[in-house]
């Protein structure tokens, strides 16, 4: 079995030690490196090419937010899961914009982090559900979508395309999964943007979260890769 390669970035060694024990205890993943600050995290990511970086937000030299932004710009194939004590919903929105695809609170059970790592490695998203709901409520004035736009404005196929995009699928991957041409997917994407006023992937994710479409129980949940 090919194991997921995980890089830990946290300025507290005792936390890294605990995370290493937790992750190395899984059959399908292993820790390949550790970093004590944001700059080290970037260098280790360049050298080790991990599948997932578990990133603390509060670190010296370069904080987790900036490190995530730079890492995703340099190596977009590496997934970032933010692991933090911050329960302020604004951090979640900032991390989404920076490119993180997971957000786990340090007070959460270890199983939550393991689920997050597996989810993002498979191309999905994993956000603390309570925090995600709070973020969207707290930013209702900035909520994605035109005023007065409704889910009913979208066709069933447009909903499927939007959900694929929210999960981080490319136009090509979406076309393959849904049996469409890339050009057709691009056309659907334009229609979605026109109907809902969504201008970025972050806004697409926020909209899909509001609709409850990123829940595993939803019939439009993304297919397995």
mmCIF file of N, CA, C and O in Angstrom, residues 126-168:
data_model
loop_
_atom_site.group_PDB
_atom_site.id
_atom_site.type_symbol
_atom_site.label_atom_id
_atom_site.label_comp_id
_atom_site.label_asym_id
_atom_site.label_seq_id
_atom_site.Cartn_x
_atom_site.Cartn_y
_atom_site.Cartn_z
ATOM 1 N N UNK A 126 -12.265 19.512 3.846
ATOM 2 C CA UNK A 126 -12.684 19.150 5.198
ATOM 3 C C UNK A 126 -12.581 20.381 6.088
ATOM 4 O O UNK A 126 -11.486 20.825 6.406
ATOM 5 N N UNK A 127 -13.730 20.925 6.465
ATOM 6 C CA UNK A 127 -13.759 22.079 7.356
ATOM 7 C C UNK A 127 -14.554 21.731 8.598
ATOM 8 O O UNK A 127 -15.555 21.003 8.510
ATOM 9 N N UNK A 128 -14.118 22.235 9.748
ATOM 10 C CA UNK A 128 -14.893 22.053 10.970
ATOM 11 C C UNK A 128 -16.311 22.556 10.705
ATOM 12 O O UNK A 128 -16.496 23.724 10.364
ATOM 13 N N UNK A 129 -17.344 21.700 10.803
ATOM 14 C CA UNK A 129 -18.696 22.092 10.382
ATOM 15 C C UNK A 129 -19.274 23.268 11.157
ATOM 16 O O UNK A 129 -19.922 24.138 10.579
ATOM 17 N N UNK A 130 -19.032 23.309 12.469
ATOM 18 C CA UNK A 130 -19.559 24.414 13.271
ATOM 19 C C UNK A 130 -18.922 25.726 12.856
ATOM 20 O O UNK A 130 -19.588 26.750 12.697
ATOM 21 N N UNK A 131 -17.620 25.689 12.650
ATOM 22 C CA UNK A 131 -16.894 26.899 12.272
ATOM 23 C C UNK A 131 -17.284 27.356 10.872
ATOM 24 O O UNK A 131 -17.426 28.550 10.612
ATOM 25 N N UNK A 132 -17.483 26.393 9.962
ATOM 26 C CA UNK A 132 -17.886 26.749 8.602
ATOM 27 C C UNK A 132 -19.240 27.443 8.608
ATOM 28 O O UNK A 132 -19.442 28.460 7.930
ATOM 29 N N UNK A 133 -20.186 26.917 9.382
ATOM 30 C CA UNK A 133 -21.513 27.532 9.457
ATOM 31 C C UNK A 133 -21.423 28.933 10.043
ATOM 32 O O UNK A 133 -22.064 29.869 9.567
ATOM 33 N N UNK A 134 -20.596 29.081 11.080
ATOM 34 C CA UNK A 134 -20.426 30.391 11.708
ATOM 35 C C UNK A 134 -19.809 31.395 10.743
ATOM 36 O O UNK A 134 -20.202 32.552 10.677
ATOM 37 N N UNK A 135 -18.839 30.904 9.954
ATOM 38 C CA UNK A 135 -18.170 31.785 8.988
ATOM 39 C C UNK A 135 -19.158 32.321 7.973
ATOM 40 O O UNK A 135 -19.155 33.501 7.628
ATOM 41 N N UNK A 136 -20.018 31.444 7.493
ATOM 42 C CA UNK A 136 -20.975 31.857 6.476
ATOM 43 C C UNK A 136 -22.051 32.764 7.042
ATOM 44 O O UNK A 136 -22.483 33.707 6.401
ATOM 45 N N UNK A 137 -22.477 32.490 8.286
ATOM 46 C CA UNK A 137 -23.458 33.371 8.927
ATOM 47 C C UNK A 137 -22.850 34.734 9.192
ATOM 48 O O UNK A 137 -23.456 35.770 8.960
ATOM 49 N N UNK A 138 -21.605 34.729 9.684
ATOM 50 C CA UNK A 138 -20.952 35.984 10.043
ATOM 51 C C UNK A 138 -20.623 36.843 8.855
ATOM 52 O O UNK A 138 -20.387 38.040 8.996
ATOM 53 N N UNK A 139 -20.574 36.244 7.668
ATOM 54 C CA UNK A 139 -20.256 37.007 6.462
ATOM 55 C C UNK A 139 -21.440 37.018 5.510
ATOM 56 O O UNK A 139 -21.282 37.066 4.292
ATOM 57 N N UNK A 140 -22.645 36.960 6.093
ATOM 58 C CA UNK A 140 -23.835 36.928 5.246
ATOM 59 C C UNK A 140 -23.925 38.138 4.350
ATOM 60 O O UNK A 140 -24.444 38.083 3.240
ATOM 61 N N UNK A 141 -23.370 39.256 4.793
ATOM 62 C CA UNK A 141 -23.393 40.458 3.968
ATOM 63 C C UNK A 141 -22.446 40.347 2.789
ATOM 64 O O UNK A 141 -22.564 41.079 1.819
ATOM 65 N N UNK A 142 -21.490 39.404 2.896
ATOM 66 C CA UNK A 142 -20.530 39.216 1.815
ATOM 67 C C UNK A 142 -20.744 37.870 1.145
ATOM 68 O O UNK A 142 -19.909 37.399 0.391
ATOM 69 N N UNK A 143 -21.858 37.248 1.460
ATOM 70 C CA UNK A 143 -22.090 35.894 0.956
ATOM 71 C C UNK A 143 -22.055 35.879 -0.561
ATOM 72 O O UNK A 143 -22.541 36.791 -1.205
ATOM 73 N N UNK A 144 -21.450 34.842 -1.148
ATOM 74 C CA UNK A 144 -21.347 34.785 -2.595
ATOM 75 C C UNK A 144 -22.705 34.676 -3.231
ATOM 76 O O UNK A 144 -23.625 34.096 -2.691
ATOM 77 N N UNK A 145 -22.832 35.210 -4.442
ATOM 78 C CA UNK A 145 -24.084 35.130 -5.179
ATOM 79 C C UNK A 145 -24.773 36.467 -5.230
ATOM 80 O O UNK A 145 -24.661 37.286 -4.332
ATOM 81 N N UNK A 146 -25.454 36.701 -6.299
ATOM 82 C CA UNK A 146 -26.180 37.960 -6.453
ATOM 83 C C UNK A 146 -27.338 38.028 -5.478
ATOM 84 O O UNK A 146 -27.925 37.019 -5.118
ATOM 85 N N UNK A 147 -27.673 39.237 -5.046
ATOM 86 C CA UNK A 147 -28.831 39.408 -4.207
ATOM 87 C C UNK A 147 -30.044 38.889 -4.946
ATOM 88 O O UNK A 147 -30.280 39.204 -6.099
ATOM 89 N N UNK A 148 -30.817 38.035 -4.243
ATOM 90 C CA UNK A 148 -32.038 37.518 -4.858
ATOM 91 C C UNK A 148 -31.825 36.287 -5.709
ATOM 92 O O UNK A 148 -32.769 35.749 -6.253
ATOM 93 N N UNK A 149 -30.551 35.823 -5.851
ATOM 94 C CA UNK A 149 -30.335 34.617 -6.635
ATOM 95 C C UNK A 149 -30.761 33.412 -5.810
ATOM 96 O O UNK A 149 -30.650 33.405 -4.591
ATOM 97 N N UNK A 150 -31.230 32.362 -6.460
ATOM 98 C CA UNK A 150 -31.737 31.197 -5.760
ATOM 99 C C UNK A 150 -31.171 29.926 -6.371
ATOM 100 O O UNK A 150 -30.813 29.879 -7.555
ATOM 101 N N UNK A 151 -31.127 28.877 -5.558
ATOM 102 C CA UNK A 151 -30.663 27.587 -6.045
ATOM 103 C C UNK A 151 -31.497 27.115 -7.217
ATOM 104 O O UNK A 151 -30.999 26.441 -8.129
ATOM 105 N N UNK A 152 -32.793 27.455 -7.194
ATOM 106 C CA UNK A 152 -33.684 27.012 -8.266
ATOM 107 C C UNK A 152 -33.305 27.605 -9.617
ATOM 108 O O UNK A 152 -33.782 27.160 -10.658
ATOM 109 N N UNK A 153 -32.450 28.629 -9.614
ATOM 110 C CA UNK A 153 -31.985 29.208 -10.870
ATOM 111 C C UNK A 153 -31.093 28.231 -11.635
ATOM 112 O O UNK A 153 -30.896 28.372 -12.843
ATOM 113 N N UNK A 154 -30.520 27.253 -10.924
ATOM 114 C CA UNK A 154 -29.586 26.317 -11.542
ATOM 115 C C UNK A 154 -30.299 25.048 -11.992
ATOM 116 O O UNK A 154 -31.176 24.532 -11.301
ATOM 117 N N UNK A 155 -29.869 24.529 -13.135
ATOM 118 C CA UNK A 155 -30.352 23.225 -13.573
ATOM 119 C C UNK A 155 -29.644 22.161 -12.741
ATOM 120 O O UNK A 155 -28.645 22.431 -12.064
ATOM 121 N N UNK A 156 -30.147 20.927 -12.806
ATOM 122 C CA UNK A 156 -29.520 19.837 -12.056
ATOM 123 C C UNK A 156 -28.073 19.638 -12.523
ATOM 124 O O UNK A 156 -27.181 19.392 -11.719
ATOM 125 N N UNK A 157 -27.841 19.751 -13.813
ATOM 126 C CA UNK A 157 -26.491 19.578 -14.339
ATOM 127 C C UNK A 157 -25.573 20.703 -13.872
ATOM 128 O O UNK A 157 -24.409 20.470 -13.531
ATOM 129 N N UNK A 158 -26.097 21.919 -13.822
ATOM 130 C CA UNK A 158 -25.289 23.044 -13.337
ATOM 131 C C UNK A 158 -24.923 22.850 -11.873
ATOM 132 O O UNK A 158 -23.809 23.191 -11.456
ATOM 133 N N UNK A 159 -25.841 22.295 -11.087
ATOM 134 C CA UNK A 159 -25.533 22.011 -9.683
ATOM 135 C C UNK A 159 -24.390 21.004 -9.589
ATOM 136 O O UNK A 159 -23.464 21.158 -8.783
ATOM 137 N N UNK A 160 -24.447 19.962 -10.421
ATOM 138 C CA UNK A 160 -23.398 18.942 -10.398
ATOM 139 C C UNK A 160 -22.045 19.546 -10.761
ATOM 140 O O UNK A 160 -21.024 19.238 -10.130
ATOM 141 N N UNK A 161 -22.033 20.412 -11.777
ATOM 142 C CA UNK A 161 -20.786 21.057 -12.186
ATOM 143 C C UNK A 161 -20.262 21.948 -11.068
ATOM 144 O O UNK A 161 -19.071 21.937 -10.743
ATOM 145 N N UNK A 162 -21.139 22.731 -10.452
ATOM 146 C CA UNK A 162 -20.717 23.623 -9.374
ATOM 147 C C UNK A 162 -20.100 22.835 -8.221
ATOM 148 O O UNK A 162 -19.071 23.227 -7.658
ATOM 149 N N UNK A 163 -20.718 21.709 -7.871
ATOM 150 C CA UNK A 163 -20.207 20.904 -6.760
ATOM 151 C C UNK A 163 -18.845 20.319 -7.098
ATOM 152 O O UNK A 163 -17.928 20.297 -6.263
ATOM 153 N N UNK A 164 -18.668 19.862 -8.321
ATOM 154 C CA UNK A 164 -17.357 19.358 -8.751
ATOM 155 C C UNK A 164 -16.299 20.449 -8.599
ATOM 156 O O UNK A 164 -15.194 20.208 -8.109
ATOM 157 N N UNK A 165 -16.625 21.658 -9.017
ATOM 158 C CA UNK A 165 -15.684 22.770 -8.925
ATOM 159 C C UNK A 165 -15.403 23.122 -7.467
ATOM 160 O O UNK A 165 -14.262 23.447 -7.108
ATOM 161 N N UNK A 166 -16.431 23.060 -6.611
ATOM 162 C CA UNK A 166 -16.239 23.359 -5.194
ATOM 163 C C UNK A 166 -15.296 22.361 -4.541
ATOM 164 O O UNK A 166 -14.513 22.712 -3.663
ATOM 165 N N UNK A 167 -15.334 21.107 -5.006
ATOM 166 C CA UNK A 167 -14.437 20.088 -4.463
ATOM 167 C C UNK A 167 -13.024 20.227 -5.008
ATOM 168 O O UNK A 167 -12.126 19.491 -4.626
ATOM 169 N N UNK A 168 -12.825 21.165 -5.922
ATOM 170 C CA UNK A 168 -11.485 21.399 -6.430
ATOM 171 C C UNK A 168 -11.162 20.689 -7.723
ATOM 172 O O UNK A 168 -10.016 20.676 -8.169
#
